[in-house]
Amino acid sequence: MSLVETNVLKDGSKKLAGKIAIVTGGSRGIGAEIAKTLASHGAVVVINYNNSPDAAENVVQDIANEGGKAVTCKANVSNLDEAKSLIAFTKERFGKIDILVNNAGITRDRTFKKMSEEDWKAVIDVNLNSVYHMTSSVINEMLDQKYGRIINISSIIGQAGGFGQTNYSAAKAGMIGFTKSLALETARKGITVNAICPGFIETEMVAAMPDEVLQKTVNKIPVGRLGQPQEIAEAVLFLAESEYITGQCLNVNGGLYM
Ligand code: NAP
């Protein structure tokens, strides 16, 4: 019986060899798994973090232990100047950027009646304005090199809405519109722009949900369980490797929204 390694091409090289990727919010949860998966397929990964330097270093270590290459870079991507410095750091260090995964995100759940302007703005800034900050800082590079993969981690909540999540839902729906419009503008330039809409994935973000609400949610998932970060990472890899898929929203949600 022969074992076929799917991340290795016939000539022995890895599918993403030579590619440089940035994963925003790569220190924990889904982002950490995306970083590891891209690295295991040959990409050099810049792991962006904001508040969790040790967690980001652990991801680098995990990648190095598997023979991959990654570095960390601190930047609060809700701030345009910091997003620009993350792009500048990557260019200076590795010469180019091929893959941008806009993954950083937060929740500040409250019913709309109780939602403060601060709750609203924080979520729009981190989840949606960050996408503008990062993408606008890298797009000219990608246009010049006639190659780019932009993958936005949106959410089922941007499609179906979520109780107590007007801010988060607005940001995630905004990412979907952004994805489709930019995909149209860049389709002939070697750049694909896609979104992934995860359902409920087992990370600290979901662990913060009250137990009773979480159990009720799981009961509604057709597949009958929460998703795993690795299942989102595999979808990112699929889109990173594809040339003919653009402007799409890939649902990875156990059938919860169809
Ligand atoms: P998580 O475990 O809470 O991790 C969030 C990540 O975002 C952390 O690495 C965090 O980094 C980073 N981050 C937060 N604010 C940042 C900022 N201002 N600048 C840079 N990085 C920042 O969340 P997750 O569950 O992995 O979620 C990842 C993405 O998937 C988010 O966009 C989320 O909305 C989306 N999503 C998640 C689910 C789910 O069920 N978990 C479902 C749908 C969509 P630091 O700790 O270093 O600050």
Short mmCIF file of C-alpha atoms and ligand atoms in Angstrom, two decimals:
data_model
loop_
_atom_site.label_atom_id
_atom_site.label_comp_id
_atom_site.label_asym_id
_atom_site.label_seq_id
_atom_site.Cartn_x
_atom_site.Cartn_y
_atom_site.Cartn_z
CA MET A 1 0.00 0.00 0.00
CA SER A 2 1.43 3.41 -0.90
CA LEU A 3 0.84 6.50 1.16
CA VAL A 4 0.10 9.56 -1.01
CA GLU A 5 0.85 12.87 0.67
CA THR A 6 -1.71 15.32 -0.71
CA ASN A 7 0.39 18.39 0.13
CA VAL A 8 3.24 17.25 -2.10
CA LEU A 9 3.33 17.63 -5.89
CA LYS A 10 4.74 14.99 -8.26
CA ASP A 11 8.11 16.76 -8.38
CA GLY A 12 8.30 16.55 -4.59
CA SER A 13 7.60 20.23 -3.93
CA LYS A 14 4.72 21.44 -1.78
CA LYS A 15 1.74 23.11 -3.43
CA LEU A 16 2.26 26.48 -1.73
CA ALA A 17 6.07 26.42 -1.90
CA GLY A 18 7.43 29.92 -2.54
CA LYS A 19 4.21 31.61 -1.44
CA ILE A 20 4.15 34.23 1.30
CA ALA A 21 1.00 34.39 3.43
CA ILE A 22 -0.27 36.73 6.13
CA VAL A 23 -2.90 35.51 8.57
CA THR A 24 -4.42 38.26 10.70
CA GLY A 25 -5.30 37.03 14.17
CA GLY A 26 -3.10 33.99 13.64
CA SER A 27 -2.24 33.63 17.31
CA ARG A 28 -5.28 31.63 18.42
CA GLY A 29 -8.33 29.66 17.35
CA ILE A 30 -9.15 29.43 13.66
CA GLY A 31 -6.30 31.74 12.59
CA ALA A 32 -3.67 29.58 14.31
CA GLU A 33 -4.96 26.51 12.50
CA ILE A 34 -5.02 28.36 9.15
CA ALA A 35 -1.40 29.42 9.67
CA LYS A 36 -0.29 25.86 10.45
CA THR A 37 -2.14 24.42 7.47
CA LEU A 38 -0.73 26.95 4.97
CA ALA A 39 2.76 26.38 6.38
CA SER A 40 2.41 22.60 6.14
CA HIS A 41 1.71 23.07 2.44
CA GLY A 42 4.88 25.08 1.91
CA ALA A 43 3.88 28.73 2.44
CA VAL A 44 5.96 31.00 4.64
CA VAL A 45 3.47 32.50 7.08
CA VAL A 46 3.43 35.82 8.91
CA ILE A 47 1.35 35.27 12.02
CA ASN A 48 -0.23 38.53 13.07
CA TYR A 49 -1.36 38.97 16.66
CA ASN A 50 -2.50 41.84 18.83
CA ASN A 51 -2.74 40.80 22.50
CA SER A 52 -1.34 37.25 22.57
CA PRO A 53 2.42 37.25 21.79
CA ASP A 54 3.07 33.95 23.59
CA ALA A 55 0.29 32.15 21.75
CA ALA A 56 1.63 33.51 18.44
CA GLU A 57 5.15 32.28 19.29
CA ASN A 58 3.72 28.85 20.11
CA VAL A 59 2.18 28.69 16.62
CA VAL A 60 5.58 29.56 15.08
CA GLN A 61 7.18 26.83 17.18
CA ASP A 62 4.56 24.26 16.14
CA ILE A 63 5.19 25.17 12.50
CA ALA A 64 8.98 24.95 12.92
CA ASN A 65 8.60 21.54 14.60
CA GLU A 66 6.89 20.31 11.43
CA GLY A 67 9.68 21.72 9.23
CA GLY A 68 7.77 24.86 8.14
CA LYS A 69 8.63 28.54 8.36
CA ALA A 70 6.70 31.32 10.12
CA VAL A 71 7.30 34.56 11.99
CA THR A 72 5.10 36.68 14.23
CA CYS A 73 4.23 40.33 13.77
CA LYS A 74 2.25 42.44 16.23
CA ALA A 75 -0.31 44.81 14.74
CA ASN A 76 -3.75 45.94 15.74
CA VAL A 77 -5.38 45.57 12.34
CA SER A 78 -8.26 47.84 13.30
CA ASN A 79 -5.70 50.65 12.94
CA LEU A 80 -4.69 51.59 9.36
CA ASP A 81 -1.11 52.57 10.25
CA GLU A 82 -0.51 49.29 12.09
CA ALA A 83 -2.00 47.30 9.21
CA LYS A 84 0.35 49.15 6.84
CA SER A 85 3.32 48.34 9.04
CA LEU A 86 2.34 44.64 9.02
CA ILE A 87 2.38 44.70 5.21
CA ALA A 88 5.66 46.67 5.17
CA PHE A 89 7.26 44.19 7.60
CA THR A 90 6.26 41.26 5.39
CA LYS A 91 7.53 42.91 2.20
CA GLU A 92 10.80 43.89 3.80
CA ARG A 93 11.35 40.43 5.24
CA PHE A 94 10.10 38.25 2.37
CA GLY A 95 9.85 40.53 -0.67
CA LYS A 96 6.17 39.99 -1.54
CA ILE A 97 2.74 38.91 -0.31
CA ASP A 98 0.77 36.23 -2.17
CA ILE A 99 -1.97 35.22 0.25
CA LEU A 100 -3.85 37.45 2.67
CA VAL A 101 -6.23 35.82 5.13
CA ASN A 102 -8.37 38.42 6.89
CA ASN A 103 -9.27 36.40 9.98
CA ALA A 104 -8.95 38.73 13.01
CA GLY A 105 -12.27 39.18 14.75
CA ILE A 106 -13.99 39.93 18.04
CA THR A 107 -17.52 39.85 19.42
CA ARG A 108 -19.23 42.35 21.74
CA ASP A 109 -22.67 40.74 21.93
CA ARG A 110 -25.59 42.80 23.33
CA THR A 111 -29.16 43.23 22.21
CA PHE A 112 -29.39 46.32 20.04
CA LYS A 113 -31.29 48.21 22.75
CA LYS A 114 -28.32 47.80 25.12
CA MET A 115 -25.54 48.13 22.53
CA SER A 116 -23.26 51.11 23.12
CA GLU A 117 -21.61 53.08 20.36
CA GLU A 118 -18.32 51.69 21.66
CA ASP A 119 -19.59 48.08 21.23
CA TRP A 120 -20.72 48.92 17.71
CA LYS A 121 -17.53 50.67 16.64
CA ALA A 122 -15.12 48.16 18.19
CA VAL A 123 -16.68 45.27 16.28
CA ILE A 124 -16.92 47.15 12.98
CA ASP A 125 -13.31 48.33 13.36
CA VAL A 126 -11.77 44.94 14.14
CA ASN A 127 -13.96 42.77 11.90
CA LEU A 128 -14.67 44.97 8.87
CA ASN A 129 -12.47 48.06 8.78
CA SER A 130 -9.45 45.78 9.29
CA VAL A 131 -10.32 44.12 5.97
CA TYR A 132 -10.14 47.51 4.27
CA HIS A 133 -6.92 48.39 6.11
CA MET A 134 -5.14 45.18 5.16
CA THR A 135 -6.46 44.79 1.64
CA SER A 136 -5.96 48.40 0.59
CA SER A 137 -2.37 48.19 1.85
CA VAL A 138 -1.56 45.10 -0.20
CA ILE A 139 -3.70 45.31 -3.34
CA ASN A 140 -1.24 47.31 -5.46
CA GLU A 141 1.45 44.72 -4.78
CA MET A 142 -0.86 41.94 -5.88
CA LEU A 143 -1.93 43.84 -9.00
CA ASP A 144 1.72 44.48 -9.93
CA GLN A 145 2.69 40.84 -9.50
CA LYS A 146 -0.55 39.69 -11.20
CA TYR A 147 -1.18 37.21 -8.44
CA GLY A 148 -3.08 37.26 -5.18
CA ARG A 149 -5.37 35.22 -2.98
CA ILE A 150 -7.53 37.18 -0.55
CA ILE A 151 -9.62 35.07 1.81
CA ASN A 152 -11.99 36.75 4.23
CA ILE A 153 -13.26 34.87 7.27
CA SER A 154 -16.86 36.04 7.48
CA SER A 155 -19.58 34.14 9.40
CA ILE A 156 -22.95 32.42 9.20
CA ILE A 157 -24.10 35.35 11.34
CA GLY A 158 -23.47 37.67 8.37
CA GLN A 159 -25.90 35.54 6.35
CA ALA A 160 -28.59 34.52 8.82
CA GLY A 161 -28.26 37.19 11.53
CA GLY A 162 -27.71 36.45 15.20
CA PHE A 163 -29.61 37.47 18.34
CA GLY A 164 -27.57 40.13 20.17
CA GLN A 165 -25.18 40.44 17.26
CA THR A 166 -26.28 43.40 15.12
CA ASN A 167 -22.73 44.79 15.18
CA TYR A 168 -21.06 41.46 14.35
CA SER A 169 -23.67 40.54 11.74
CA ALA A 170 -23.31 43.92 10.01
CA ALA A 171 -19.52 43.55 9.91
CA LYS A 172 -19.63 39.97 8.61
CA ALA A 173 -22.28 40.78 5.97
CA GLY A 174 -20.11 43.74 4.95
CA MET A 175 -17.21 41.36 4.36
CA ILE A 176 -19.33 39.34 1.94
CA GLY A 177 -20.28 42.42 -0.13
CA PHE A 178 -16.66 43.58 -0.09
CA THR A 179 -15.53 40.14 -1.28
CA LYS A 180 -17.88 40.06 -4.27
CA SER A 181 -17.15 43.63 -5.38
CA LEU A 182 -13.37 43.32 -5.15
CA ALA A 183 -13.55 39.94 -6.90
CA LEU A 184 -15.24 41.64 -9.85
CA GLU A 185 -12.60 44.36 -9.98
CA THR A 186 -9.62 41.98 -9.84
CA ALA A 187 -10.82 38.84 -11.66
CA ARG A 188 -8.74 39.57 -14.77
CA LYS A 189 -5.64 40.46 -12.81
CA GLY A 190 -4.72 37.06 -11.35
CA ILE A 191 -6.32 37.83 -8.02
CA THR A 192 -9.12 35.84 -6.42
CA VAL A 193 -11.16 37.17 -3.52
CA ASN A 194 -13.35 34.81 -1.54
CA ALA A 195 -15.09 34.56 1.80
CA ILE A 196 -15.59 31.64 4.13
CA CYS A 197 -18.67 31.61 6.33
CA PRO A 198 -18.01 29.32 9.28
CA GLY A 199 -20.89 28.12 11.40
CA PHE A 200 -20.11 27.47 15.07
CA ILE A 201 -16.48 26.43 15.48
CA GLU A 202 -14.92 25.19 18.72
CA THR A 203 -12.69 28.11 19.77
CA GLU A 204 -12.51 30.54 22.70
CA MET A 205 -14.97 32.79 20.85
CA VAL A 206 -17.65 30.09 20.99
CA ALA A 207 -16.59 28.98 24.49
CA ALA A 208 -17.64 32.46 25.63
CA MET A 209 -21.28 31.66 24.74
CA PRO A 210 -23.53 30.73 27.70
CA ASP A 211 -23.69 26.88 28.01
CA GLU A 212 -27.45 26.72 27.52
CA VAL A 213 -27.36 28.86 24.35
CA LEU A 214 -24.45 26.82 22.98
CA GLN A 215 -26.25 23.50 23.62
CA LYS A 216 -29.39 24.78 21.89
CA THR A 217 -27.28 25.86 18.93
CA VAL A 218 -25.52 22.49 18.68
CA ASN A 219 -28.92 20.76 18.75
CA LYS A 220 -29.87 22.69 15.61
CA ILE A 221 -26.74 21.78 13.60
CA PRO A 222 -27.68 19.05 11.09
CA VAL A 223 -24.27 17.38 11.38
CA GLY A 224 -24.83 17.32 15.15
CA ARG A 225 -21.63 18.91 16.43
CA LEU A 226 -19.53 22.07 16.48
CA GLY A 227 -16.98 22.52 13.70
CA GLN A 228 -13.24 22.30 14.31
CA PRO A 229 -10.75 25.07 13.39
CA GLN A 230 -8.99 22.59 11.10
CA GLU A 231 -12.16 22.31 9.00
CA ILE A 232 -12.01 26.06 8.31
CA ALA A 233 -8.27 25.86 7.62
CA GLU A 234 -8.89 23.19 4.97
CA ALA A 235 -11.40 25.48 3.23
CA VAL A 236 -8.82 28.30 3.25
CA LEU A 237 -6.24 26.00 1.71
CA PHE A 238 -8.71 24.95 -0.99
CA LEU A 239 -9.37 28.60 -1.92
CA ALA A 240 -5.67 29.48 -1.74
CA GLU A 241 -4.92 26.78 -4.30
CA SER A 242 -7.80 27.53 -6.66
CA GLU A 243 -7.52 29.84 -9.68
CA TYR A 244 -11.09 29.68 -10.97
CA ILE A 245 -13.08 30.32 -7.81
CA THR A 246 -13.63 33.99 -7.02
CA GLY A 247 -16.34 36.14 -5.43
CA GLN A 248 -17.71 33.15 -3.54
CA CYS A 249 -18.81 32.58 -0.02
CA LEU A 250 -17.94 29.05 1.07
CA ASN A 251 -20.21 27.83 3.87
CA VAL A 252 -18.53 25.54 6.39
CA ASN A 253 -21.29 25.16 8.92
CA GLY A 254 -22.41 21.53 9.32
CA GLY A 255 -25.55 22.32 7.32
CA LEU A 256 -26.84 24.96 9.76
CA TYR A 257 -27.47 27.48 6.98
CA MET A 258 -28.12 26.33 3.40
P1 NAP B 1 -10.67 33.73 18.72
O1 NAP B 1 -10.31 32.35 19.17
O2 NAP B 1 -11.30 34.67 19.69
O3 NAP B 1 -9.37 34.41 18.07
C1 NAP B 1 -9.45 35.70 17.56
C2 NAP B 1 -8.13 36.07 16.93
O4 NAP B 1 -8.27 37.41 16.42
C3 NAP B 1 -6.98 36.06 17.89
O5 NAP B 1 -5.85 35.50 17.27
C4 NAP B 1 -6.76 37.54 18.18
O6 NAP B 1 -5.40 37.85 18.43
C5 NAP B 1 -7.16 38.17 16.88
N1 NAP B 1 -7.50 39.58 17.01
C6 NAP B 1 -8.53 40.13 17.68
N2 NAP B 1 -8.50 41.47 17.57
C7 NAP B 1 -7.41 41.77 16.81
C8 NAP B 1 -6.85 42.98 16.34
N3 NAP B 1 -7.39 44.16 16.63
N4 NAP B 1 -5.74 42.91 15.56
C9 NAP B 1 -5.17 41.72 15.26
N5 NAP B 1 -5.66 40.54 15.69
C10 NAP B 1 -6.77 40.57 16.46
O7 NAP B 1 -11.68 33.68 17.49
P2 NAP B 1 -11.93 32.54 16.40
O8 NAP B 1 -13.12 31.80 16.83
O9 NAP B 1 -10.67 31.84 16.09
O10 NAP B 1 -12.39 33.47 15.18
C11 NAP B 1 -11.53 33.78 14.08
C12 NAP B 1 -12.37 34.44 13.00
O11 NAP B 1 -13.41 33.54 12.60
C13 NAP B 1 -13.07 35.71 13.46
O12 NAP B 1 -13.11 36.64 12.42
C14 NAP B 1 -14.47 35.23 13.78
O13 NAP B 1 -15.42 36.27 13.68
C15 NAP B 1 -14.66 34.19 12.70
N6 NAP B 1 -15.68 33.21 13.01
C16 NAP B 1 -15.58 32.41 14.10
C17 NAP B 1 -16.59 31.49 14.36
C18 NAP B 1 -16.54 30.56 15.53
O14 NAP B 1 -17.53 29.85 15.73
N7 NAP B 1 -15.47 30.49 16.30
C19 NAP B 1 -17.69 31.41 13.52
C20 NAP B 1 -17.76 32.24 12.42
C21 NAP B 1 -16.74 33.13 12.17
P3 NAP B 1 -4.81 38.30 19.87
O15 NAP B 1 -5.33 37.34 20.89
O16 NAP B 1 -3.34 38.22 19.64
O17 NAP B 1 -5.27 39.71 20.09
#
